[in-house]
PDB file of C-alpha atoms in Angstrom:
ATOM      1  CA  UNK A  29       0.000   0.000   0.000  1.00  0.00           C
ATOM      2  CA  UNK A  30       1.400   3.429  -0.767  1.00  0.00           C
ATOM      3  CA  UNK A  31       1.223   6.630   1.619  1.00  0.00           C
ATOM      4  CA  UNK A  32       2.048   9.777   0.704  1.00  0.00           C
ATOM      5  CA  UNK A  33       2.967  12.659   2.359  1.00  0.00           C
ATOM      6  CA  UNK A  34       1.686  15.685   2.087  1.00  0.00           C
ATOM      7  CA  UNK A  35       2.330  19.294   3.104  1.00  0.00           C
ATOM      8  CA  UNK A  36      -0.433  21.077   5.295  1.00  0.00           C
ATOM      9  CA  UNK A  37      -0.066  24.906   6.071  1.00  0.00           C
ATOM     10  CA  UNK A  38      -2.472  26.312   9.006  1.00  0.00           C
ATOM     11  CA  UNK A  39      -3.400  30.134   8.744  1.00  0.00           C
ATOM     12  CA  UNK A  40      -5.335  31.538  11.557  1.00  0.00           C
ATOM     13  CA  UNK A  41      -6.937  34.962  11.928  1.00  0.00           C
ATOM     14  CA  UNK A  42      -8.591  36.023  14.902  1.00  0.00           C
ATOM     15  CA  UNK A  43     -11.233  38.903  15.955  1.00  0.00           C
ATOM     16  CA  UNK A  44      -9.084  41.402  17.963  1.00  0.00           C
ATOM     17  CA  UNK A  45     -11.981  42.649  19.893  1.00  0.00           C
ATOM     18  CA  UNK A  46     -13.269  38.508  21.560  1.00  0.00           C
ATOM     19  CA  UNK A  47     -11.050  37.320  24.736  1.00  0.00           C
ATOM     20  CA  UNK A  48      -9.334  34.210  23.636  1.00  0.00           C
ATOM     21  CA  UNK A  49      -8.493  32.873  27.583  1.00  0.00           C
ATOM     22  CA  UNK A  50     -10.928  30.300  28.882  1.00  0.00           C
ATOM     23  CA  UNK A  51     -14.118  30.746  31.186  1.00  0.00           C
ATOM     24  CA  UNK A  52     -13.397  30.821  34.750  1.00  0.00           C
ATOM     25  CA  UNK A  53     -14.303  27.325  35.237  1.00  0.00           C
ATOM     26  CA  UNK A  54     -11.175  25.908  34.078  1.00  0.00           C
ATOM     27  CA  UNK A  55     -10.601  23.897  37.395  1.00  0.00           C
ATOM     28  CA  UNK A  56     -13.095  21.164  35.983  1.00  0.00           C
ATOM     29  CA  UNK A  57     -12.120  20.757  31.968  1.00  0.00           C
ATOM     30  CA  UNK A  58     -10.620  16.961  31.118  1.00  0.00           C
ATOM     31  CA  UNK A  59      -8.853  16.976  27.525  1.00  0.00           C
ATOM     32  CA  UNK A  60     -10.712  14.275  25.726  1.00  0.00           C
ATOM     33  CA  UNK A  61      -9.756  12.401  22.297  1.00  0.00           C
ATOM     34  CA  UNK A  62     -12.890  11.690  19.749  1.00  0.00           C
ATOM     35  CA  UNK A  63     -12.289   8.979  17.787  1.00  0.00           C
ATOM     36  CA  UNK A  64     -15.299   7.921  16.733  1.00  0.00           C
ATOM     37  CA  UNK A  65     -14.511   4.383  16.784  1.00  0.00           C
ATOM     38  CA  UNK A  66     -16.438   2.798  19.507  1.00  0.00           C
ATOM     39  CA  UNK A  67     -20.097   3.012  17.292  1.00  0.00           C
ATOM     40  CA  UNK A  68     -21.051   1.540  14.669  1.00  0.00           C
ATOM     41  CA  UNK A  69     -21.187   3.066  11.377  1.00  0.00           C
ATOM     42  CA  UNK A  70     -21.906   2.520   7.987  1.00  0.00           C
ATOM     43  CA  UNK A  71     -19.460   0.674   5.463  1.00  0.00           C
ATOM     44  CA  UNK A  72     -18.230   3.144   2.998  1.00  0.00           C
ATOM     45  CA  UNK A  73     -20.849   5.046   3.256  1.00  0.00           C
ATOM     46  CA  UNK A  74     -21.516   8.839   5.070  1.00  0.00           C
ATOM     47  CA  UNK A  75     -25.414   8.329   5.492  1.00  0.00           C
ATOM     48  CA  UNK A  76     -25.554   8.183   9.370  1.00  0.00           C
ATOM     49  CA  UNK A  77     -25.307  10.451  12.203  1.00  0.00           C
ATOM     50  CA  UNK A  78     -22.997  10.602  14.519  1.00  0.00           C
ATOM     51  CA  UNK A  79     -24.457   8.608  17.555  1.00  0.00           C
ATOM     52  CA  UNK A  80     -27.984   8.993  18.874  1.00  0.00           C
ATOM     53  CA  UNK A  81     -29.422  12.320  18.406  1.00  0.00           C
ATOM     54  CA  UNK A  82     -25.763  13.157  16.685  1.00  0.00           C
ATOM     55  CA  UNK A  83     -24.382  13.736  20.480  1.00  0.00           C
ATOM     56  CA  UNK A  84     -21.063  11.995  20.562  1.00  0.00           C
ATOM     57  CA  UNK A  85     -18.737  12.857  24.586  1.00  0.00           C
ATOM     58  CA  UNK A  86     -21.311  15.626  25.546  1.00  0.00           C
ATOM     59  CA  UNK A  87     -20.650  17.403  22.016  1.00  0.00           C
ATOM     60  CA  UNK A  88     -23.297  17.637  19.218  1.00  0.00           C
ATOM     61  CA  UNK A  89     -21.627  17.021  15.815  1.00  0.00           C
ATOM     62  CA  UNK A  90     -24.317  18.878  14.137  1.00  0.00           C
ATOM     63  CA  UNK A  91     -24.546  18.025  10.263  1.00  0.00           C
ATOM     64  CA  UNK A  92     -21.794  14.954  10.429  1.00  0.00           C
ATOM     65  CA  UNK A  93     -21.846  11.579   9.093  1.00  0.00           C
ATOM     66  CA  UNK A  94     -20.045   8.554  10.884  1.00  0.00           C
ATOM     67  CA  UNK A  95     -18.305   6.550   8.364  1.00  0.00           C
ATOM     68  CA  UNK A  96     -17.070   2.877   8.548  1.00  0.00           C
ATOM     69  CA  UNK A  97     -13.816   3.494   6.340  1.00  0.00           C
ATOM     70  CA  UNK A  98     -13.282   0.863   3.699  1.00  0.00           C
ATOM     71  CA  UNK A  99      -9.254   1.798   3.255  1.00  0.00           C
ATOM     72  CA  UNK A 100      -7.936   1.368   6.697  1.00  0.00           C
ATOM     73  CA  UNK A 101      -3.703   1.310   6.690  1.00  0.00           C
ATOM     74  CA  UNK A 102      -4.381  -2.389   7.249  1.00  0.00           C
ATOM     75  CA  UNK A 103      -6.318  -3.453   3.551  1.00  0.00           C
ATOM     76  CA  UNK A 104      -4.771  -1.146   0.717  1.00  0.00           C
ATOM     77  CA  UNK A 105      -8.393   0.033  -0.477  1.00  0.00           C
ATOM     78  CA  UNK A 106      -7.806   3.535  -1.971  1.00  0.00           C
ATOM     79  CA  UNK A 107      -8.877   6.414  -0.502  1.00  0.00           C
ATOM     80  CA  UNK A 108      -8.142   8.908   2.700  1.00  0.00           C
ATOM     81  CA  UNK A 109      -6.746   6.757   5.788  1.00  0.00           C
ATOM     82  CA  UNK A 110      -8.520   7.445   9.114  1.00  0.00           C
ATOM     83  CA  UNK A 111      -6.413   8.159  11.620  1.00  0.00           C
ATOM     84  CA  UNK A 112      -7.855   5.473  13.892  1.00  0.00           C
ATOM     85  CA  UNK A 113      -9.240   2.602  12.324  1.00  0.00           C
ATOM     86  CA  UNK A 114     -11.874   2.332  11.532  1.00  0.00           C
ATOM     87  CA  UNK A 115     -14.245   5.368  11.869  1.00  0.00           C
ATOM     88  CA  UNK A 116     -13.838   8.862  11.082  1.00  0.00           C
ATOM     89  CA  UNK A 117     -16.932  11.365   9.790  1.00  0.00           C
ATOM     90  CA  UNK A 118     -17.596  13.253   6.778  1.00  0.00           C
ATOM     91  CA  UNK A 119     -19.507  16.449   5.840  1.00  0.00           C
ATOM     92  CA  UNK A 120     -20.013  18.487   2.636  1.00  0.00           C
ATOM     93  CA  UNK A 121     -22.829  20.086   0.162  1.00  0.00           C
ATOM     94  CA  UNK A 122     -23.417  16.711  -0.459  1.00  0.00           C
ATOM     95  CA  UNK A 123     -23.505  14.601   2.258  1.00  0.00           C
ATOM     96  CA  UNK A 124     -26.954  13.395   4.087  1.00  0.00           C
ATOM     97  CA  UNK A 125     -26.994  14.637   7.042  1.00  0.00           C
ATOM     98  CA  UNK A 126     -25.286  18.059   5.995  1.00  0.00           C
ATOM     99  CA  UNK A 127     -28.679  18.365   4.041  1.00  0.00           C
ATOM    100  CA  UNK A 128     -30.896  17.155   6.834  1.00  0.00           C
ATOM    101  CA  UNK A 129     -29.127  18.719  10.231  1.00  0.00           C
ATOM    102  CA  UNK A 130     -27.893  21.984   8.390  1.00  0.00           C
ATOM    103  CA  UNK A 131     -24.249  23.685   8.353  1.00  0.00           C
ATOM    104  CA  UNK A 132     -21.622  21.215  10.020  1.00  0.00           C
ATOM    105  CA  UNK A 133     -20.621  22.438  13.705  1.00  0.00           C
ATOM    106  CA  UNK A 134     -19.714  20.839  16.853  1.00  0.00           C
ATOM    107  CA  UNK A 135     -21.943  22.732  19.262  1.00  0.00           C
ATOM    108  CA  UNK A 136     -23.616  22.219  22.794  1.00  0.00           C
ATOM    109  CA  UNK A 137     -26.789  23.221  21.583  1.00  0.00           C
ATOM    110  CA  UNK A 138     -28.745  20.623  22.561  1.00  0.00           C
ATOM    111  CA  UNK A 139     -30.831  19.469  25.970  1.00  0.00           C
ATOM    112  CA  UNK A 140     -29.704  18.555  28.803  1.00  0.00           C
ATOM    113  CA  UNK A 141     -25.937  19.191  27.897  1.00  0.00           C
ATOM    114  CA  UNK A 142     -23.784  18.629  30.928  1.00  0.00           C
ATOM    115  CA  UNK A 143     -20.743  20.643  29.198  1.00  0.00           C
ATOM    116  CA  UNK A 144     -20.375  24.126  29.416  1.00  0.00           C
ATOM    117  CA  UNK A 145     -17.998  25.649  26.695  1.00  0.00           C
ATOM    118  CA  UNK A 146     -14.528  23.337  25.418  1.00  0.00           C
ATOM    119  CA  UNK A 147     -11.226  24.419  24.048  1.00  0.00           C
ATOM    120  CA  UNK A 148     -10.851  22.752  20.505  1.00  0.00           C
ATOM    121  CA  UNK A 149      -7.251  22.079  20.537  1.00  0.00           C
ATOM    122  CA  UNK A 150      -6.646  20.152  17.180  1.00  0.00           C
ATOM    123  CA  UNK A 151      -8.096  17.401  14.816  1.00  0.00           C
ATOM    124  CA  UNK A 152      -6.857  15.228  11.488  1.00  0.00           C
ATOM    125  CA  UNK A 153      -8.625  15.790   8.510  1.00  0.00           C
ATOM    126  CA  UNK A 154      -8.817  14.883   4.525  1.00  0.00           C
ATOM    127  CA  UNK A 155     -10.984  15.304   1.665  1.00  0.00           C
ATOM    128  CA  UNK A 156     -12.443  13.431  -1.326  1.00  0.00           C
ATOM    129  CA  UNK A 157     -14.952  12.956  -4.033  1.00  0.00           C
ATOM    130  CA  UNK A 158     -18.072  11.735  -3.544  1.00  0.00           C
ATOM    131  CA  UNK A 159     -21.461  13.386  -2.518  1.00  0.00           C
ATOM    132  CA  UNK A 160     -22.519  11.054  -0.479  1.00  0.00           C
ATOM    133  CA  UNK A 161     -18.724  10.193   0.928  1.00  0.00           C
ATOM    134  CA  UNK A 162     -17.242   7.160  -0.534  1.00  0.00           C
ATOM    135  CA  UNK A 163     -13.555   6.263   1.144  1.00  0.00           C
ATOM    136  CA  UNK A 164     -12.800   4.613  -1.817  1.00  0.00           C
ATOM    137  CA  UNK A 165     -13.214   8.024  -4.536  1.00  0.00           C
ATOM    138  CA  UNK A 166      -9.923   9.857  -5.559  1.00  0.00           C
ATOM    139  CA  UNK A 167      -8.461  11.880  -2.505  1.00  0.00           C
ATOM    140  CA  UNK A 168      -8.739  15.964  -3.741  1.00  0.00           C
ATOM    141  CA  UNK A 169      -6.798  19.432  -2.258  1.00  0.00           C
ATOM    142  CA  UNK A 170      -9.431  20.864  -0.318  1.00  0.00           C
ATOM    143  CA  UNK A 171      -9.631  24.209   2.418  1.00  0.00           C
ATOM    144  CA  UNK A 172     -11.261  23.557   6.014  1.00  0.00           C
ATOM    145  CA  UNK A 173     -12.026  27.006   7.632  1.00  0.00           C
ATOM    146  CA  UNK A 174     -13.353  26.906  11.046  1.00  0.00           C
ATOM    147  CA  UNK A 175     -14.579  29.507  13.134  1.00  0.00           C
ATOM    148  CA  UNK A 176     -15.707  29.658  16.727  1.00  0.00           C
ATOM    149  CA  UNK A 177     -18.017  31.132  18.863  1.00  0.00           C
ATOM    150  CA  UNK A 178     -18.315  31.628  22.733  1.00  0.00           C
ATOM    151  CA  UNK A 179     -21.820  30.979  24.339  1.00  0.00           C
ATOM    152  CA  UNK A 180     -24.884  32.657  24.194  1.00  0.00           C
ATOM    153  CA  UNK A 181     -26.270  35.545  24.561  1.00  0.00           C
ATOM    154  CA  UNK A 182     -23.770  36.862  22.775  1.00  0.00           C
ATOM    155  CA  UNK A 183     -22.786  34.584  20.973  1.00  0.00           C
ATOM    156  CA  UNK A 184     -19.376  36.342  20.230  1.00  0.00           C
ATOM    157  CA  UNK A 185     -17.134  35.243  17.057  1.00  0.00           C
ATOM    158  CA  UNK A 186     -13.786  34.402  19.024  1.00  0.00           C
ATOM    159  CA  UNK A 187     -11.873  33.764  15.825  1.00  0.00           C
ATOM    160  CA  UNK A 188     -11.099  31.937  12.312  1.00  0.00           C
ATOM    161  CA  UNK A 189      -8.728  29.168  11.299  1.00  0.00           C
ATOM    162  CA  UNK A 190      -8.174  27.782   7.630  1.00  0.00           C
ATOM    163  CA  UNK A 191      -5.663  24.297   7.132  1.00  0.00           C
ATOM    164  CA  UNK A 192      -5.128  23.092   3.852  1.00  0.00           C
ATOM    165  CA  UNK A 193      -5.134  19.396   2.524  1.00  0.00           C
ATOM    166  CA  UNK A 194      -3.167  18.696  -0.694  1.00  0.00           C
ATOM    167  CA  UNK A 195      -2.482  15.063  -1.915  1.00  0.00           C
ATOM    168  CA  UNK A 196       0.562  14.469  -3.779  1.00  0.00           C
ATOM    169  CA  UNK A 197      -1.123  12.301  -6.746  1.00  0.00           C
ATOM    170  CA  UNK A 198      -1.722   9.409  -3.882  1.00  0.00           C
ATOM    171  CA  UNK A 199      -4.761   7.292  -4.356  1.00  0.00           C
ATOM    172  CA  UNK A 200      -4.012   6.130  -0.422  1.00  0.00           C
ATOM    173  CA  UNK A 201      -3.281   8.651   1.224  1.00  0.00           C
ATOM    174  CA  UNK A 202      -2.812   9.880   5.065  1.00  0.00           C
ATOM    175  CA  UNK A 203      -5.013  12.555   6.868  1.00  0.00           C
ATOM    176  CA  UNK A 204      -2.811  15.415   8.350  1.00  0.00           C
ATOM    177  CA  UNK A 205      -3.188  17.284  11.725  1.00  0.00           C
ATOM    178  CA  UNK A 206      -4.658  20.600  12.045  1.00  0.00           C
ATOM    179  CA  UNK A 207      -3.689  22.383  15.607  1.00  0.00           C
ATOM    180  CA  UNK A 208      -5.906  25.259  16.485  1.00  0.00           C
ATOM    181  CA  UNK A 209      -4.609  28.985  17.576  1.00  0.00           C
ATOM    182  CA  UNK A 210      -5.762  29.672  21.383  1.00  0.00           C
ATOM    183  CA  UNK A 211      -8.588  31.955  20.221  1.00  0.00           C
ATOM    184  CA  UNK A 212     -10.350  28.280  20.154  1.00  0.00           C
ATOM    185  CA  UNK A 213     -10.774  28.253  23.804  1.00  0.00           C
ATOM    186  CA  UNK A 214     -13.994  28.292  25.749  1.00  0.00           C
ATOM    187  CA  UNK A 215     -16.223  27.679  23.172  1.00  0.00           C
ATOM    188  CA  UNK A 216     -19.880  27.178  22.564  1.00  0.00           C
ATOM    189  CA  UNK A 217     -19.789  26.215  19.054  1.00  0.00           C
ATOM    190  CA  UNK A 218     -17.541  25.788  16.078  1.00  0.00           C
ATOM    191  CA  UNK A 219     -18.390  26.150  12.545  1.00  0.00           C
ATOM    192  CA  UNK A 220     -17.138  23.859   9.906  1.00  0.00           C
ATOM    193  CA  UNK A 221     -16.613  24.994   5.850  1.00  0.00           C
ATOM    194  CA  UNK A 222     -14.992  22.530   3.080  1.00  0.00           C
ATOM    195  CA  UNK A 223     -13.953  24.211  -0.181  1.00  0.00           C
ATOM    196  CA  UNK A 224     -11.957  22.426  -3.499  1.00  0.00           C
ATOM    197  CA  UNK A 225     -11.709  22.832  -6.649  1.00  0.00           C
ATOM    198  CA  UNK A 226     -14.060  19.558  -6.643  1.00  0.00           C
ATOM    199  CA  UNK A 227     -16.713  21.665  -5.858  1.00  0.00           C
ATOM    200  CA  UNK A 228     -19.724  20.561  -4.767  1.00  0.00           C
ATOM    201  CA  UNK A 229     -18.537  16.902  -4.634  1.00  0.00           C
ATOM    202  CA  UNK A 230     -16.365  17.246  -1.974  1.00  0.00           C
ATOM    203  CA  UNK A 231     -16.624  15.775   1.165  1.00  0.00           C
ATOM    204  CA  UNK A 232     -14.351  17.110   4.114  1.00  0.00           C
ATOM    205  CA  UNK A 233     -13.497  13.959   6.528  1.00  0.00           C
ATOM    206  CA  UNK A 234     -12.369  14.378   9.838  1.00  0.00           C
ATOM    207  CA  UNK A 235     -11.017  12.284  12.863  1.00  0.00           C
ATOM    208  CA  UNK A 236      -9.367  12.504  15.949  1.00  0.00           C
ATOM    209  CA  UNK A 237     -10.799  15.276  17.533  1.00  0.00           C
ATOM    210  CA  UNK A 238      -8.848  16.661  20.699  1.00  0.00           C
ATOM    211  CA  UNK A 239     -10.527  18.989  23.124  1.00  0.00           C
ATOM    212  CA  UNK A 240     -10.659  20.444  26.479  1.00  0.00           C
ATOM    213  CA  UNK A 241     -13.980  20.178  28.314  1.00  0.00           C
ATOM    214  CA  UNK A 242     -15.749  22.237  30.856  1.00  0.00           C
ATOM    215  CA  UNK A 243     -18.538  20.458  32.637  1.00  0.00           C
ATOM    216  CA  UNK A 244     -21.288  22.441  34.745  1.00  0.00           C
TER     217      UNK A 244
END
């Protein structure tokens, strides 16, 4: 199986005017890992949500699919390697449940949420064709911008972050790490964007996810 390497640059900008430290209820965050690889998904396929209700480690992964890759490092298939076999999830124009849920965020909109704000510290991510994601389509360069949002009322933008994802010709390729600036602390929400040259048949996939939580 090949794996190729690829470059990916990180350019953050940030809104001057939002604190960037953390809530004062630091004391109780615990940095958590999603992998995504502990429920079941579909095979090759980004049709379902992520967990019940899409609430995945008191996060909702608003407008995700879960994905059951079919090109894990172990089997050769072509396509974008999760990071952890054997889940990862996907989002795009395209994809189901970015149609049915609405613009991709990880937010803590949602009842009875235990968590209070997180810090998002960094994820790994990828892209390929396919509307509705197929691990096995052509890997494609792609932009991820992110932006994040502190809790309401207010609401208040707390900054932007764009990573880029550019496969070197690879049908098998690696995801690469994005690490998010510290204006990604204390968070109520953060927005997700995919952009290629693919257009409208990208899908952005993403795994790994490392965060702080702060629970109530």
């Amino acid at each position: 199986m090949l794996q190729t390497l690829f470059t990916c640059l990180a350019l953050a900008s940030v809104t001057l005017t939002a604190p960037s430290n953390p809530p004062s209820y630091t004391k109780n965050s615990q940095t958590d890992k999603q992998k995504f690889d502990n429920i079941a998904g579909v095979l090759g396929v980004a049709v379902a949500p992520v967990n019940d209700n899409s609430i995945y480690n008191n996060k909702k992964y608003n407008g995700f699919s879960l994905v059951e890759s079919l090109a894990p490092a172990t089997n050769g298939v072509p396509g974008v390697i999760p990071q952890s076999d054997p889940n990862f999830i996907a989002f795009g124009p395209g994809d189901l449940q970015t149609i049915l849920q609405g613009d991709p965020a990880i937010t803590l909109d949602f009842t009875d949420s235990e968590t209070v704000a997180y810090d998002l510290l960094s994820f790994f991510f990828g892209c390929a064709l396919g509307t509705e994601e197929n691990v096995s389509s052509e890997p494609v360069n792609c932009t991820f911008t992110l932006t994040g949002y502190g809790p309401p009322p207010l609401n208040q933008k707390k900054g932007d972050a764009s990573f880029f994802f550019s496969p070197n010709n690879g049908m098998s390729v690696d995801m690469v790490p994005a690490v998010l600036p510290a204006s990604f602390r204390g968070l109520y929400r953060t927005t997700f964007e995919v952009k290629s040259p693919a257009g409208a048949l990208v899908a952005g996939l993403v795994d790994n996810v490392e965060n702080a939580v702060y629970t109530k």
